[in-house]
Structure formats: structure tokens, C-alpha cells
Amino acid sequence: MTTGGTDSTTAARAALSRLFEPSDTVGLGLVSVVGPIDALRIARGEIHAGHDVRAQLHDLLGMPDDRRDHLQEGLSRWAPRLGDLAPERDLATLERLTGRLVTPESSEWPAALHDLQTSAPLCLWVRGNHEIPNLGRLAAVVGSRDSTNYGSSVTADMASGLASRGYSVVSGGAYGIDAQAHRAALATTDDGAFPATVALLACGVDRYYPAGNEELLRTVARSGLLISEVPPGSSPTRWRFLQRNRLIAALSAVTVVVEARWRSGALNTAHHAAGLGRPVGAVPGSVHSANSAGCHRLLRDGTAVCVTDAADVAELAGPLGEPPLGDRAREDAEPARDQDGLTIPDLLVLDGLPVRAFTTVDKLASVAGLSIREVLRGLARLELAGLAHRTSVGWRRQKE
Amino acid sequence: MTTGGTDSTTAARAALSRLFEPSDTVGLGLVSVVGPIDALRIARGEIHAGHDVRAQLHDLLGMPDDRRDHLQEGLSRWAPRLGDLAPERDLATLERLTGRLVTPESSEWPAALHDLQTSAPLCLWVRGNHEIPNLGRLAAVVGSRDSTNYGSSVTADMASGLASRGYSVVSGGAYGIDAQAHRAALATTDDGAFPATVALLACGVDRYYPAGNEELLRTVARSGLLISEVPPGSSPTRWRFLQRNRLIAALSAVTVVVEARWRSGALNTAHHAAGLGRPVGAVPGSVHSANSAGCHRLLRDGTAVCVTDAADVAELAGPLGEPPLGDRAREDAEPARDQDGLTIPDLLVLDGLPVRAFTTVDKLASVAGLSIREVLRGLARLELAGLAHRTSVGWRRQKE
């Protein structure tokens, strides 16, 4: 259950998880080529990546005609954060919270994450007294933050029914459907044989976000599991929310969307799950409810199957402990797209822009994990899009 | 538009439609082998079916090892009704209602009915001032008799939206969803370019069933179309309702179920449509509403696509006037089954049993269109099932 004494591989992964944003393909590619320890040394400039390493990385990442120097872009992106690296401190913080770092080298590493291939996380920061259950025992129940009474009631029945069938209910710790799913699961099982619920966070596991869910998330940490791929102290950003969704989808045998608007983060989770060949369920509702429009969209386009209760969901998940249905949807899976038509660096810059204060390009580079050049380009595009505002004292987010 | 002077083929089909119950495979097979005029003469005993005819009929109907004499069974079944034959009277009744008999020989015969193959109707008794629109211009909206406010509201929006897009709204003239669909369509279009709505009846077009819909059905006869395959004066029976459903499904480019319980006649229509390769839509609703359980069942088992408004339905129907999607579901179509596990003759007998009076085996044979032997067998099985009650003065239906 514990990682034992922190070895250098574990420490390197802990450090890299602060250096790289989730799904940083260059960083993750570098780790897959040279391993975490040398990847950290290359990122720190302690050693240089030879021609061999660059060629392998290029094979891994590049298009045939691609002349971009991916590694150089990565190094520029990581540089502003090198000063913040303190993996021992982060691991000590985790230990104070009686947490542990689960890495691909640990026996507890969920095999299901291999399905993420090149975007598998570097490590998982985990709080809780249980091991992470096998894929077949995890069922995700997600949905809108602004849930209706109908959505809350269906979520409670479903999560409770799943927990009483022996499934750990996975969700994102947000207001609305997520919180209701966690609560109902916690209220249903207390025998401690398995974690009633698992919250996947977009911030560090030492933070309770949103603030109104602090009490709930503390309970999840005690009776269930709190999991994040970003280190303690990390704040939740739009990019991290979107990437967190892929972890919910990958860890769970089935993902159910209870309520979602036509455009909703929950649909992003559903598409991640479908892309991984995991079954997706959607709860039907009134055609007059905007909060069900996203569910009906999933049903109509064939991404999701209609589910009305826990029995339906359990049927989709397959027998407890069994692997899921497999590659059902892999072929026609679309890659996840951001929701506003912005590029990934733009989103990272946007997330870093304060609303009520001003910031500098240097600070933005460190906060967003981007090179100075990427930040400048991103700010230019955001300014054009009316999303960023430049003043004589720095940049801030354009008020909407 | 009119049938002109009644020719002998038309008169023969009119007569046979009283002799045969809908989808009487032996009767329809006989017509396909010898034509309607000789089929009527054989049924009347005026001529005998030769060995050739019997062999062709056997090829059409029988299993390889089948030794049943299908024609003889048919003749016994039709015999009790021969005395009732009066096609000229029936056609005169129709004419008084300014109706017309549409037969496969008429230019107005809907090509879509060929998809019913051996169960295509003998003829259609039609009232109304419009021609029957092409398949691509007909959209069926069906559902429970005991609809909720939600179902009524969605039906009104959908039927109105379809009518304003130029579709004729097809339904079954029943209470609840059907009536609402007819009403909303009638209220939407009054330019007379096409029939706003088409009601397919399980009884004769001179009868207004259910009685509470008389005013509505009279309006449909004036502004839309009333269609039945059974002649004037025929009463609606369970068998005729089930068979009527196949006509709704076959005539319409798309069939939408707005509300249906877990077991509902509307599901029968949906399965007919799917079996014919026609697209089927189902409207989602609250998982707490028993009136949506049948719709969710159709969504879950893949029979239906989720539709939330008229635009969704129109998309399923395809461009106006175009043929439908085709054989999408033909392969995995199940044959329609009756709902209570009874055989077809049993159902016919059950339909003929009065609840408050008593009847004789002879009368039942005539009412049900079965031979004496089939009626006796059916009564025995119904008695065993607790559905029929034998007394010293005759048979009646067992009170539930």
C-alpha cells in the first residue's frame, strides 16, 4: 500500500509531474525514451539529449515532414518552472496527508491507465486508506454542476445502487451531480471492504476545490480515495479539468452522464470514455430541460446507451472485476477537443490570467508551464479574441 | 382520386377484406396465386382450387415438412362469414361517406406497402379529399392512451413542427398521444395542399372509435385522411389493432413513440417499423415516469434513436419525398408477437367474447373469422388460462 522509502524514480516522477502539465506529449515521450530520471536531468539541463534520443522522440511525436524541434519547445516550456521543483517537499506534504505516490513501477498502478498510451499520467498522487480498485469495480457518475432536483435524485439512486452492488463510484468532486454521486455512495457503504467513492481532482490532493465541497472531499479522503496527477499545491485550471476527465474515463469500467447541458465538461468525459472503448451511459430526461440536452445529444449520436438505473449501469460495466467491453468505439473515436476553439497553449495562458489583478509574461510562463514565446503568441490571440486585456501594468483576463 | 365505376377486381377485394382478417396469410397467399376474383370464387366454393394452386400455395406458406392443408384451414375459417358478404353494399356505404377503395391496381396505391410483402393489405378503405401522400411525406407519431401532460406537450410541439415542415402526421386515432398528434397537426396546417394528418383505424372508416374521439375523427375525415383495411361496419378488435400498427409503420417514413409504458401497443408499432427498415424515434423522459419506460426500452435496445423535437424527426425521415433509410434493421428484425403469449386464433376468439353477455361457438366463429374447430380449441385454451368462462347459456369473457 505504501511506496516505502522514496526511490529516485519515484522522486523523479514527482518532480516531473510539477514540471509537465498533464498530457504534455513531449515530456511524456521523453520519459518513455530515457526514463523519468534522465528525463528530469535533461529537463534540468544537467545532461543533454543526444542525437539518438532526439531522433527517437521525433519518431514518437513527429509527422513525417515535421521539422519542429519538439524537445527544444519542451525545454523552453519547462524552464520557467525549474525553480519551483521540490519533489521531497511535495512528497513530504503527501505523507503528512497519509497519502502515497502511485507510479507505473508500483504494484498498485491501475492497468487500465495503459489504455491512455502516450498520454498516461506520470504518477498518481493518492489519499485514502484503500488500494485503487480494478477497472471492473469502478463506475463513473458525472454531470453538470448546476444540476436539477431530477438530476440529483437520479444520481443519488444510481450511485447508491452502484455502491450497494460493490462498485466504487468515481466522479470529479465538483458541485451538483459529482457531489451528489460521492455523497450517495458514501452514505450507502461503510463496511470498508472497498472505497465507496473515488474523487479525481484537477488540483492537488491537499486542496479542497470547490471550497463548498471541502467537508465532502475530506470525507472522501478518509473513507474513499482522492486522486490527482498534479502535485500538492497545484491549482485547478481549465486544462487540468479537461485532462482530469480523461483519467475518470480511463479508470472506470463505465461512465454515466446523469445531466449535462448541450456543451458541458461531462460530455468531454463521455467522449474520452468512448474513445477508450469504454461503455458510456446517459440518463434520459425531459426534452424541455436544458440540463438533459447534453445527455440526449450523447444518446442521439450513439456515444451513449440509455440508462435509467443502477442495474442498467452495472449491465454496461459488465461483471464485477471483469475487463470492460473493449475496443467497441476505438475506431470512430475523435480526439478530445477543447471547447472554445482555442489551442492548448492559448487555454493554458487563459487559465493563468487573473481576473482581478495583473500579471506579467514571465509569471504567466511559469504558471502556465509555457515558454515566453508561447505565452506572447497566446496573449496576442487571446487579445484578438477579446479574452485578454493588456494594460500598462500587465495583463489580465477580459471581463465578460 | 376516385375508383371510377367499380370493376370486378375492386369488388372482389372489397369482399375479401370482409372475409379475411388482416394478415390472413392463407387468404393473401391465395390472392397472390390466383388473383382476387378467383380467390373469392374459391372461398365461396364456386370453383375448386386445383392441384397446381394448392401446390403453389403450399410453396408460399409451408415449411418443407409441413403437411397441413392450409387452404382447407382457410376455407373452414372463412365459411362462417360467407353469408355476410355484400361488397356492393359496403362500397355504397363508402361512397355515401365520399370515400374510395384504394387497391394495388389503383395509381394511388402506396408503393411503401409492398415492403409488407405477403402481409400487404388487400385494399384500403379511405375517406378524405387528399390522395395518400408518398412515404417520404408521412411521419407517424404514436404513444400511450394514458399520456401525461409532458407527453401531450411534446406531442403537440412535434406534430405541429412536422406539419409545418410539410409532413402529414400519421397516428392511430386513439386517446392520449394519438389524439394529440392528430389535433396539433390539424391546428397547424389549413392550406389544404396536403392532408395535415392521417388516422389509421382498426375498425371501419364509418365508425368513430373510441367514441370520445368522434368529433376529432370526423374532422380528420374532412381535412385529412381516415384509412382502414377492414370494411365499413367492422368493429375494432385486439387483432385488428395489432395489424393496424403494421400499416402505420409501413406507410410512414419514420415512426416516433412519444410516451409508452414498458408494455404498450406503441412498441408494437415501433417494432413493425424497425422490422421494415424504417427509422424509429423515441422521446426521452423522466426515468421516474412509467409512461416513458417503453421509450427508454426502445432507446436502450437500439430499436429507436433519441428524438427531442420535430427537427430530429425530420432528420430521421430524410428529405421530404425521398425513400427512407432502407433495410437498416431488416436483418435483426423480430417478427411481431402478440403481447400475452396467446396464439393468433386465441386472440381472435378472445376479442369476440363479450364481457357482459353470452355468445355461442357459432357466433364466435363468424365474429372471429375462424372455423368452429379453431374456436373450440381457442375457448379451451382461454378457459385454461382463466380468460374465458363457460356457462349453461354460452361463453363470455372472464372478468379480471
mmCIF file with all atom_site columns, N, CA and C in Angstrom, chain A residues 93-151:
data_model
loop_
_atom_site.group_PDB
_atom_site.id
_atom_site.type_symbol
_atom_site.label_atom_id
_atom_site.label_alt_id
_atom_site.label_comp_id
_atom_site.label_asym_id
_atom_site.label_entity_id
_atom_site.label_seq_id
_atom_site.pdbx_PDB_ins_code
_atom_site.Cartn_x
_atom_site.Cartn_y
_atom_site.Cartn_z
_atom_site.occupancy
_atom_site.B_iso_or_equiv
_atom_site.pdbx_formal_charge
_atom_site.auth_seq_id
_atom_site.auth_comp_id
_atom_site.auth_asym_id
_atom_site.auth_atom_id
_atom_site.pdbx_PDB_model_num
ATOM 1   N N  . THR A 1 93  ? 4.671   16.583 1.984   1.00 0.00 ? 93  THR A N  1
ATOM 2   C CA . THR A 1 93  ? 3.299   17.089 2.134   1.00 0.00 ? 93  THR A CA 1
ATOM 3   C C  . THR A 1 93  ? 2.306   15.943 2.002   1.00 0.00 ? 93  THR A C  1
ATOM 4   N N  . LEU A 1 94  ? 2.525   15.123 0.968   1.00 0.00 ? 94  LEU A N  1
ATOM 5   C CA . LEU A 1 94  ? 1.626   13.993 0.732   1.00 0.00 ? 94  LEU A CA 1
ATOM 6   C C  . LEU A 1 94  ? 1.614   13.043 1.922   1.00 0.00 ? 94  LEU A C  1
ATOM 7   N N  . GLU A 1 95  ? 2.824   12.808 2.489   1.00 0.00 ? 95  GLU A N  1
ATOM 8   C CA . GLU A 1 95  ? 2.929   11.878 3.607   1.00 0.00 ? 95  GLU A CA 1
ATOM 9   C C  . GLU A 1 95  ? 2.201   12.415 4.842   1.00 0.00 ? 95  GLU A C  1
ATOM 10  N N  . ARG A 1 96  ? 2.279   13.721 5.057   1.00 0.00 ? 96  ARG A N  1
ATOM 11  C CA . ARG A 1 96  ? 1.545   14.327 6.177   1.00 0.00 ? 96  ARG A CA 1
ATOM 12  C C  . ARG A 1 96  ? 0.039   14.091 6.025   1.00 0.00 ? 96  ARG A C  1
ATOM 13  N N  . LEU A 1 97  ? -0.406  14.014 4.756   1.00 0.00 ? 97  LEU A N  1
ATOM 14  C CA . LEU A 1 97  ? -1.834  13.770 4.489   1.00 0.00 ? 97  LEU A CA 1
ATOM 15  C C  . LEU A 1 97  ? -2.115  12.261 4.420   1.00 0.00 ? 97  LEU A C  1
ATOM 16  N N  . THR A 1 98  ? -1.139  11.467 4.910   1.00 0.00 ? 98  THR A N  1
ATOM 17  C CA . THR A 1 98  ? -1.186  9.994  4.820   1.00 0.00 ? 98  THR A CA 1
ATOM 18  C C  . THR A 1 98  ? -1.531  9.544  3.392   1.00 0.00 ? 98  THR A C  1
ATOM 19  N N  . GLY A 1 99  ? -0.901  10.239 2.460   1.00 0.00 ? 99  GLY A N  1
ATOM 20  C CA . GLY A 1 99  ? -1.092  9.834  1.061   1.00 0.00 ? 99  GLY A CA 1
ATOM 21  C C  . GLY A 1 99  ? 0.110   9.064  0.547   1.00 0.00 ? 99  GLY A C  1
ATOM 22  N N  . ARG A 1 100 ? 0.080   8.693  -0.696  1.00 0.00 ? 100 ARG A N  1
ATOM 23  C CA . ARG A 1 100 ? 1.168   7.952  -1.325  1.00 0.00 ? 100 ARG A CA 1
ATOM 24  C C  . ARG A 1 100 ? 1.220   8.284  -2.805  1.00 0.00 ? 100 ARG A C  1
ATOM 25  N N  . LEU A 1 101 ? 2.419   8.153  -3.373  1.00 0.00 ? 101 LEU A N  1
ATOM 26  C CA . LEU A 1 101 ? 2.557   8.358  -4.804  1.00 0.00 ? 101 LEU A CA 1
ATOM 27  C C  . LEU A 1 101 ? 2.509   6.997  -5.490  1.00 0.00 ? 101 LEU A C  1
ATOM 28  N N  . VAL A 1 102 ? 1.546   6.832  -6.363  1.00 0.00 ? 102 VAL A N  1
ATOM 29  C CA . VAL A 1 102 ? 1.422   5.569  -7.103  1.00 0.00 ? 102 VAL A CA 1
ATOM 30  C C  . VAL A 1 102 ? 2.003   5.802  -8.493  1.00 0.00 ? 102 VAL A C  1
ATOM 31  N N  . THR A 1 103 ? 2.976   4.979  -8.864  1.00 0.00 ? 103 THR A N  1
ATOM 32  C CA . THR A 1 103 ? 3.669   5.161  -10.149 1.00 0.00 ? 103 THR A CA 1
ATOM 33  C C  . THR A 1 103 ? 3.542   3.878  -10.977 1.00 0.00 ? 103 THR A C  1
ATOM 34  N N  . PRO A 1 104 ? 3.877   3.964  -12.260 1.00 0.00 ? 104 PRO A N  1
ATOM 35  C CA . PRO A 1 104 ? 3.820   2.750  -13.093 1.00 0.00 ? 104 PRO A CA 1
ATOM 36  C C  . PRO A 1 104 ? 4.701   1.635  -12.534 1.00 0.00 ? 104 PRO A C  1
ATOM 37  N N  . GLU A 1 105 ? 5.666   2.007  -11.674 1.00 0.00 ? 105 GLU A N  1
ATOM 38  C CA . GLU A 1 105 ? 6.532   0.980  -11.069 1.00 0.00 ? 105 GLU A CA 1
ATOM 39  C C  . GLU A 1 105 ? 5.871   0.313  -9.862  1.00 0.00 ? 105 GLU A C  1
ATOM 40  N N  . SER A 1 106 ? 4.771   0.910  -9.321  1.00 0.00 ? 106 SER A N  1
ATOM 41  C CA . SER A 1 106 ? 4.081   0.335  -8.149  1.00 0.00 ? 106 SER A CA 1
ATOM 42  C C  . SER A 1 106 ? 3.175   -0.815 -8.589  1.00 0.00 ? 106 SER A C  1
ATOM 43  N N  . SER A 1 107 ? 2.983   -1.768 -7.676  1.00 0.00 ? 107 SER A N  1
ATOM 44  C CA . SER A 1 107 ? 2.039   -2.858 -7.965  1.00 0.00 ? 107 SER A CA 1
ATOM 45  C C  . SER A 1 107 ? 0.609   -2.317 -8.011  1.00 0.00 ? 107 SER A C  1
ATOM 46  N N  . GLU A 1 108 ? 0.358   -1.175 -7.372  1.00 0.00 ? 108 GLU A N  1
ATOM 47  C CA . GLU A 1 108 ? -0.993  -0.613 -7.318  1.00 0.00 ? 108 GLU A CA 1
ATOM 48  C C  . GLU A 1 108 ? -1.363  0.151  -8.593  1.00 0.00 ? 108 GLU A C  1
ATOM 49  N N  . TRP A 1 109 ? -0.396  0.353  -9.473  1.00 0.00 ? 109 TRP A N  1
ATOM 50  C CA . TRP A 1 109 ? -0.671  1.151  -10.685 1.00 0.00 ? 109 TRP A CA 1
ATOM 51  C C  . TRP A 1 109 ? -1.831  0.529  -11.471 1.00 0.00 ? 109 TRP A C  1
ATOM 52  N N  . PRO A 1 110 ? -2.881  1.290  -11.763 1.00 0.00 ? 110 PRO A N  1
ATOM 53  C CA . PRO A 1 110 ? -4.041  0.710  -12.454 1.00 0.00 ? 110 PRO A CA 1
ATOM 54  C C  . PRO A 1 110 ? -3.697  0.351  -13.908 1.00 0.00 ? 110 PRO A C  1
ATOM 55  N N  . ALA A 1 111 ? -3.848  -0.913 -14.223 1.00 0.00 ? 111 ALA A N  1
ATOM 56  C CA . ALA A 1 111 ? -3.529  -1.375 -15.578 1.00 0.00 ? 111 ALA A CA 1
ATOM 57  C C  . ALA A 1 111 ? -4.374  -0.632 -16.609 1.00 0.00 ? 111 ALA A C  1
ATOM 58  N N  . ALA A 1 112 ? -5.557  -0.198 -16.186 1.00 0.00 ? 112 ALA A N  1
ATOM 59  C CA . ALA A 1 112 ? -6.465  0.489  -17.113 1.00 0.00 ? 112 ALA A CA 1
ATOM 60  C C  . ALA A 1 112 ? -5.829  1.730  -17.721 1.00 0.00 ? 112 ALA A C  1
ATOM 61  N N  . LEU A 1 113 ? -4.855  2.340  -16.992 1.00 0.00 ? 113 LEU A N  1
ATOM 62  C CA . LEU A 1 113 ? -4.250  3.576  -17.490 1.00 0.00 ? 113 LEU A CA 1
ATOM 63  C C  . LEU A 1 113 ? -3.379  3.344  -18.716 1.00 0.00 ? 113 LEU A C  1
ATOM 64  N N  . HIS A 1 114 ? -2.958  2.083  -18.917 1.00 0.00 ? 114 HIS A N  1
ATOM 65  C CA . HIS A 1 114 ? -2.170  1.785  -20.118 1.00 0.00 ? 114 HIS A CA 1
ATOM 66  C C  . HIS A 1 114 ? -2.961  2.091  -21.384 1.00 0.00 ? 114 HIS A C  1
ATOM 67  N N  . ASP A 1 115 ? -4.299  2.024  -21.274 1.00 0.00 ? 115 ASP A N  1
ATOM 68  C CA . ASP A 1 115 ? -5.121  2.324  -22.456 1.00 0.00 ? 115 ASP A CA 1
ATOM 69  C C  . ASP A 1 115 ? -4.958  3.775  -22.917 1.00 0.00 ? 115 ASP A C  1
ATOM 70  N N  . LEU A 1 116 ? -4.427  4.633  -22.042 1.00 0.00 ? 116 LEU A N  1
ATOM 71  C CA . LEU A 1 116 ? -4.204  6.032  -22.428 1.00 0.00 ? 116 LEU A CA 1
ATOM 72  C C  . LEU A 1 116 ? -2.950  6.178  -23.287 1.00 0.00 ? 116 LEU A C  1
ATOM 73  N N  . GLN A 1 117 ? -2.181  5.073  -23.382 1.00 0.00 ? 117 GLN A N  1
ATOM 74  C CA . GLN A 1 117 ? -0.983  5.058  -24.212 1.00 0.00 ? 117 GLN A CA 1
ATOM 75  C C  . GLN A 1 117 ? -0.072  6.244  -23.922 1.00 0.00 ? 117 GLN A C  1
ATOM 76  N N  . THR A 1 118 ? 0.222   7.063  -24.949 1.00 0.00 ? 118 THR A N  1
ATOM 77  C CA . THR A 1 118 ? 1.216   8.123  -24.748 1.00 0.00 ? 118 THR A CA 1
ATOM 78  C C  . THR A 1 118 ? 0.740   9.238  -23.822 1.00 0.00 ? 118 THR A C  1
ATOM 79  N N  . SER A 1 119 ? -0.549  9.263  -23.473 1.00 0.00 ? 119 SER A N  1
ATOM 80  C CA . SER A 1 119 ? -0.980  10.305 -22.539 1.00 0.00 ? 119 SER A CA 1
ATOM 81  C C  . SER A 1 119 ? -1.276  9.754  -21.148 1.00 0.00 ? 119 SER A C  1
ATOM 82  N N  . ALA A 1 120 ? -0.746  8.555  -20.862 1.00 0.00 ? 120 ALA A N  1
ATOM 83  C CA . ALA A 1 120 ? -0.894  8.021  -19.498 1.00 0.00 ? 120 ALA A CA 1
ATOM 84  C C  . ALA A 1 120 ? -0.184  8.957  -18.524 1.00 0.00 ? 120 ALA A C  1
ATOM 85  N N  . PRO A 1 121 ? -0.736  9.146  -17.327 1.00 0.00 ? 121 PRO A N  1
ATOM 86  C CA . PRO A 1 121 ? -0.105  10.085 -16.392 1.00 0.00 ? 121 PRO A CA 1
ATOM 87  C C  . PRO A 1 121 ? 1.253   9.579  -15.908 1.00 0.00 ? 121 PRO A C  1
ATOM 88  N N  . LEU A 1 122 ? 2.073   10.520 -15.438 1.00 0.00 ? 122 LEU A N  1
ATOM 89  C CA . LEU A 1 122 ? 3.398   10.177 -14.913 1.00 0.00 ? 122 LEU A CA 1
ATOM 90  C C  . LEU A 1 122 ? 3.287   9.421  -13.603 1.00 0.00 ? 122 LEU A C  1
ATOM 91  N N  . CYS A 1 123 ? 2.277   9.784  -12.802 1.00 0.00 ? 123 CYS A N  1
ATOM 92  C CA . CYS A 1 123 ? 2.104   9.212  -11.476 1.00 0.00 ? 123 CYS A CA 1
ATOM 93  C C  . CYS A 1 123 ? 0.746   9.666  -10.961 1.00 0.00 ? 123 CYS A C  1
ATOM 94  N N  . LEU A 1 124 ? 0.282   9.053  -9.889  1.00 0.00 ? 124 LEU A N  1
ATOM 95  C CA . LEU A 1 124 ? -0.957  9.493  -9.260  1.00 0.00 ? 124 LEU A CA 1
ATOM 96  C C  . LEU A 1 124 ? -0.663  9.847  -7.805  1.00 0.00 ? 124 LEU A C  1
ATOM 97  N N  . TRP A 1 125 ? -1.063  11.051 -7.414  1.00 0.00 ? 125 TRP A N  1
ATOM 98  C CA . TRP A 1 125 ? -0.992  11.473 -6.016  1.00 0.00 ? 125 TRP A CA 1
ATOM 99  C C  . TRP A 1 125 ? -2.296  11.018 -5.369  1.00 0.00 ? 125 TRP A C  1
ATOM 100 N N  . VAL A 1 126 ? -2.176  10.145 -4.382  1.00 0.00 ? 126 VAL A N  1
ATOM 101 C CA . VAL A 1 126 ? -3.369  9.451  -3.874  1.00 0.00 ? 126 VAL A CA 1
ATOM 102 C C  . VAL A 1 126 ? -3.510  9.637  -2.362  1.00 0.00 ? 126 VAL A C  1
ATOM 103 N N  . ARG A 1 127 ? -4.715  9.973  -1.908  1.00 0.00 ? 127 ARG A N  1
ATOM 104 C CA . ARG A 1 127 ? -5.027  9.968  -0.474  1.00 0.00 ? 127 ARG A CA 1
ATOM 105 C C  . ARG A 1 127 ? -6.165  8.986  -0.216  1.00 0.00 ? 127 ARG A C  1
ATOM 106 N N  . GLY A 1 128 ? -6.063  8.239  0.877   1.00 0.00 ? 128 GLY A N  1
ATOM 107 C CA . GLY A 1 128 ? -7.128  7.304  1.227   1.00 0.00 ? 128 GLY A CA 1
ATOM 108 C C  . GLY A 1 128 ? -6.557  5.993  1.715   1.00 0.00 ? 128 GLY A C  1
ATOM 109 N N  . ASN A 1 129 ? -7.382  5.229  2.407   1.00 0.00 ? 129 ASN A N  1
ATOM 110 C CA . ASN A 1 129 ? -6.894  4.003  3.046   1.00 0.00 ? 129 ASN A CA 1
ATOM 111 C C  . ASN A 1 129 ? -7.051  2.762  2.200   1.00 0.00 ? 129 ASN A C  1
ATOM 112 N N  . HIS A 1 130 ? -7.638  2.913  1.027   1.00 0.00 ? 130 HIS A N  1
ATOM 113 C CA . HIS A 1 130 ? -7.855  1.742  0.173   1.00 0.00 ? 130 HIS A CA 1
ATOM 114 C C  . HIS A 1 130 ? -6.903  1.758  -1.001  1.00 0.00 ? 130 HIS A C  1
ATOM 115 N N  . GLU A 1 131 ? -6.652  0.556  -1.536  1.00 0.00 ? 131 GLU A N  1
ATOM 116 C CA . GLU A 1 131 ? -5.974  0.496  -2.830  1.00 0.00 ? 131 GLU A CA 1
ATOM 117 C C  . GLU A 1 131 ? -6.943  0.953  -3.902  1.00 0.00 ? 131 GLU A C  1
ATOM 118 N N  . ILE A 1 132 ? -6.392  1.419  -5.019  1.00 0.00 ? 132 ILE A N  1
ATOM 119 C CA . ILE A 1 132 ? -7.244  1.790  -6.156  1.00 0.00 ? 132 ILE A CA 1
ATOM 120 C C  . ILE A 1 132 ? -7.858  0.499  -6.702  1.00 0.00 ? 132 ILE A C  1
ATOM 121 N N  . PRO A 1 133 ? -9.176  0.395  -6.747  1.00 0.00 ? 133 PRO A N  1
ATOM 122 C CA . PRO A 1 133 ? -9.796  -0.852 -7.230  1.00 0.00 ? 133 PRO A CA 1
ATOM 123 C C  . PRO A 1 133 ? -9.481  -1.107 -8.704  1.00 0.00 ? 133 PRO A C  1
ATOM 124 N N  . ASN A 1 134 ? -9.672  -2.347 -9.116  1.00 0.00 ? 134 ASN A N  1
ATOM 125 C CA . ASN A 1 134 ? -9.526  -2.699 -10.526 1.00 0.00 ? 134 ASN A CA 1
ATOM 126 C C  . ASN A 1 134 ? -10.584 -1.995 -11.360 1.00 0.00 ? 134 ASN A C  1
ATOM 127 N N  . LEU A 1 135 ? -10.236 -1.824 -12.626 1.00 0.00 ? 135 LEU A N  1
ATOM 128 C CA . LEU A 1 135 ? -11.139 -1.193 -13.581 1.00 0.00 ? 135 LEU A CA 1
ATOM 129 C C  . LEU A 1 135 ? -12.581 -1.670 -13.438 1.00 0.00 ? 135 LEU A C  1
ATOM 130 N N  . GLY A 1 136 ? -12.765 -2.989 -13.381 1.00 0.00 ? 136 GLY A N  1
ATOM 131 C CA . GLY A 1 136 ? -14.110 -3.554 -13.394 1.00 0.00 ? 136 GLY A CA 1
ATOM 132 C C  . GLY A 1 136 ? -14.940 -3.191 -12.178 1.00 0.00 ? 136 GLY A C  1
ATOM 133 N N  . ARG A 1 137 ? -14.313 -2.625 -11.153 1.00 0.00 ? 137 ARG A N  1
ATOM 134 C CA . ARG A 1 137 ? -15.044 -2.283 -9.929  1.00 0.00 ? 137 ARG A CA 1
ATOM 135 C C  . ARG A 1 137 ? -15.272 -0.784 -9.794  1.00 0.00 ? 137 ARG A C  1
ATOM 136 N N  . LEU A 1 138 ? -14.935 -0.036 -10.832 1.00 0.00 ? 138 LEU A N  1
ATOM 137 C CA . LEU A 1 138 ? -15.091 1.419  -10.779 1.00 0.00 ? 138 LEU A CA 1
ATOM 138 C C  . LEU A 1 138 ? -16.121 1.857  -11.813 1.00 0.00 ? 138 LEU A C  1
ATOM 139 N N  . ALA A 1 139 ? -17.098 2.637  -11.360 1.00 0.00 ? 139 ALA A N  1
ATOM 140 C CA . ALA A 1 139 ? -18.120 3.157  -12.271 1.00 0.00 ? 139 ALA A CA 1
ATOM 141 C C  . ALA A 1 139 ? -18.210 4.667  -12.074 1.00 0.00 ? 139 ALA A C  1
ATOM 142 N N  . ALA A 1 140 ? -18.039 5.411  -13.152 1.00 0.00 ? 140 ALA A N  1
ATOM 143 C CA . ALA A 1 140 ? -18.066 6.873  -13.052 1.00 0.00 ? 140 ALA A CA 1
ATOM 144 C C  . ALA A 1 140 ? -19.475 7.412  -13.228 1.00 0.00 ? 140 ALA A C  1
ATOM 145 N N  . VAL A 1 141 ? -19.851 8.329  -12.354 1.00 0.00 ? 141 VAL A N  1
ATOM 146 C CA . VAL A 1 141 ? -21.142 9.023  -12.450 1.00 0.00 ? 141 VAL A CA 1
ATOM 147 C C  . VAL A 1 141 ? -20.823 10.516 -12.452 1.00 0.00 ? 141 VAL A C  1
ATOM 148 N N  . VAL A 1 142 ? -21.061 11.170 -13.557 1.00 0.00 ? 142 VAL A N  1
ATOM 149 C CA . VAL A 1 142 ? -20.663 12.567 -13.697 1.00 0.00 ? 142 VAL A CA 1
ATOM 150 C C  . VAL A 1 142 ? -21.817 13.392 -14.255 1.00 0.00 ? 142 VAL A C  1
ATOM 151 N N  . GLY A 1 143 ? -21.645 14.715 -14.226 1.00 0.00 ? 143 GLY A N  1
ATOM 152 C CA . GLY A 1 143 ? -22.699 15.574 -14.769 1.00 0.00 ? 143 GLY A CA 1
ATOM 153 C C  . GLY A 1 143 ? -22.497 17.033 -14.411 1.00 0.00 ? 143 GLY A C  1
ATOM 154 N N  . SER A 1 144 ? -23.529 17.794 -14.701 1.00 0.00 ? 144 SER A N  1
ATOM 155 C CA . SER A 1 144 ? -23.472 19.254 -14.555 1.00 0.00 ? 144 SER A CA 1
ATOM 156 C C  . SER A 1 144 ? -23.268 19.690 -13.114 1.00 0.00 ? 144 SER A C  1
ATOM 157 N N  . ARG A 1 145 ? -22.640 20.841 -12.973 1.00 0.00 ? 145 ARG A N  1
ATOM 158 C CA . ARG A 1 145 ? -22.563 21.466 -11.654 1.00 0.00 ? 145 ARG A CA 1
ATOM 159 C C  . ARG A 1 145 ? -23.933 22.025 -11.278 1.00 0.00 ? 145 ARG A C  1
ATOM 160 N N  . ASP A 1 146 ? -24.636 22.603 -12.241 1.00 0.00 ? 146 ASP A N  1
ATOM 161 C CA . ASP A 1 146 ? -25.947 23.194 -11.934 1.00 0.00 ? 146 ASP A CA 1
ATOM 162 C C  . ASP A 1 146 ? -27.058 22.159 -12.149 1.00 0.00 ? 146 ASP A C  1
ATOM 163 N N  . SER A 1 147 ? -27.004 21.121 -11.342 1.00 0.00 ? 147 SER A N  1
ATOM 164 C CA . SER A 1 147 ? -27.959 20.034 -11.517 1.00 0.00 ? 147 SER A CA 1
ATOM 165 C C  . SER A 1 147 ? -29.360 20.443 -11.065 1.00 0.00 ? 147 SER A C  1
ATOM 166 N N  . THR A 1 148 ? -30.360 19.750 -11.579 1.00 0.00 ? 148 THR A N  1
ATOM 167 C CA . THR A 1 148 ? -31.743 19.969 -11.144 1.00 0.00 ? 148 THR A CA 1
ATOM 168 C C  . THR A 1 148 ? -32.079 18.984 -10.032 1.00 0.00 ? 148 THR A C  1
ATOM 169 N N  . ASN A 1 149 ? -33.254 19.158 -9.429  1.00 0.00 ? 149 ASN A N  1
ATOM 170 C CA . ASN A 1 149 ? -33.709 18.173 -8.435  1.00 0.00 ? 149 ASN A CA 1
ATOM 171 C C  . ASN A 1 149 ? -33.805 16.794 -9.062  1.00 0.00 ? 149 ASN A C  1
ATOM 172 N N  . TYR A 1 150 ? -34.271 16.759 -10.315 1.00 0.00 ? 150 TYR A N  1
ATOM 173 C CA . TYR A 1 150 ? -34.379 15.479 -11.026 1.00 0.00 ? 150 TYR A CA 1
ATOM 174 C C  . TYR A 1 150 ? -33.010 14.803 -11.134 1.00 0.00 ? 150 TYR A C  1
ATOM 175 N N  . GLY A 1 151 ? -32.019 15.572 -11.580 1.00 0.00 ? 151 GLY A N  1
ATOM 176 C CA . GLY A 1 151 ? -30.670 15.017 -11.727 1.00 0.00 ? 151 GLY A CA 1
ATOM 177 C C  . GLY A 1 151 ? -30.115 14.542 -10.399 1.00 0.00 ? 151 GLY A C  1
#
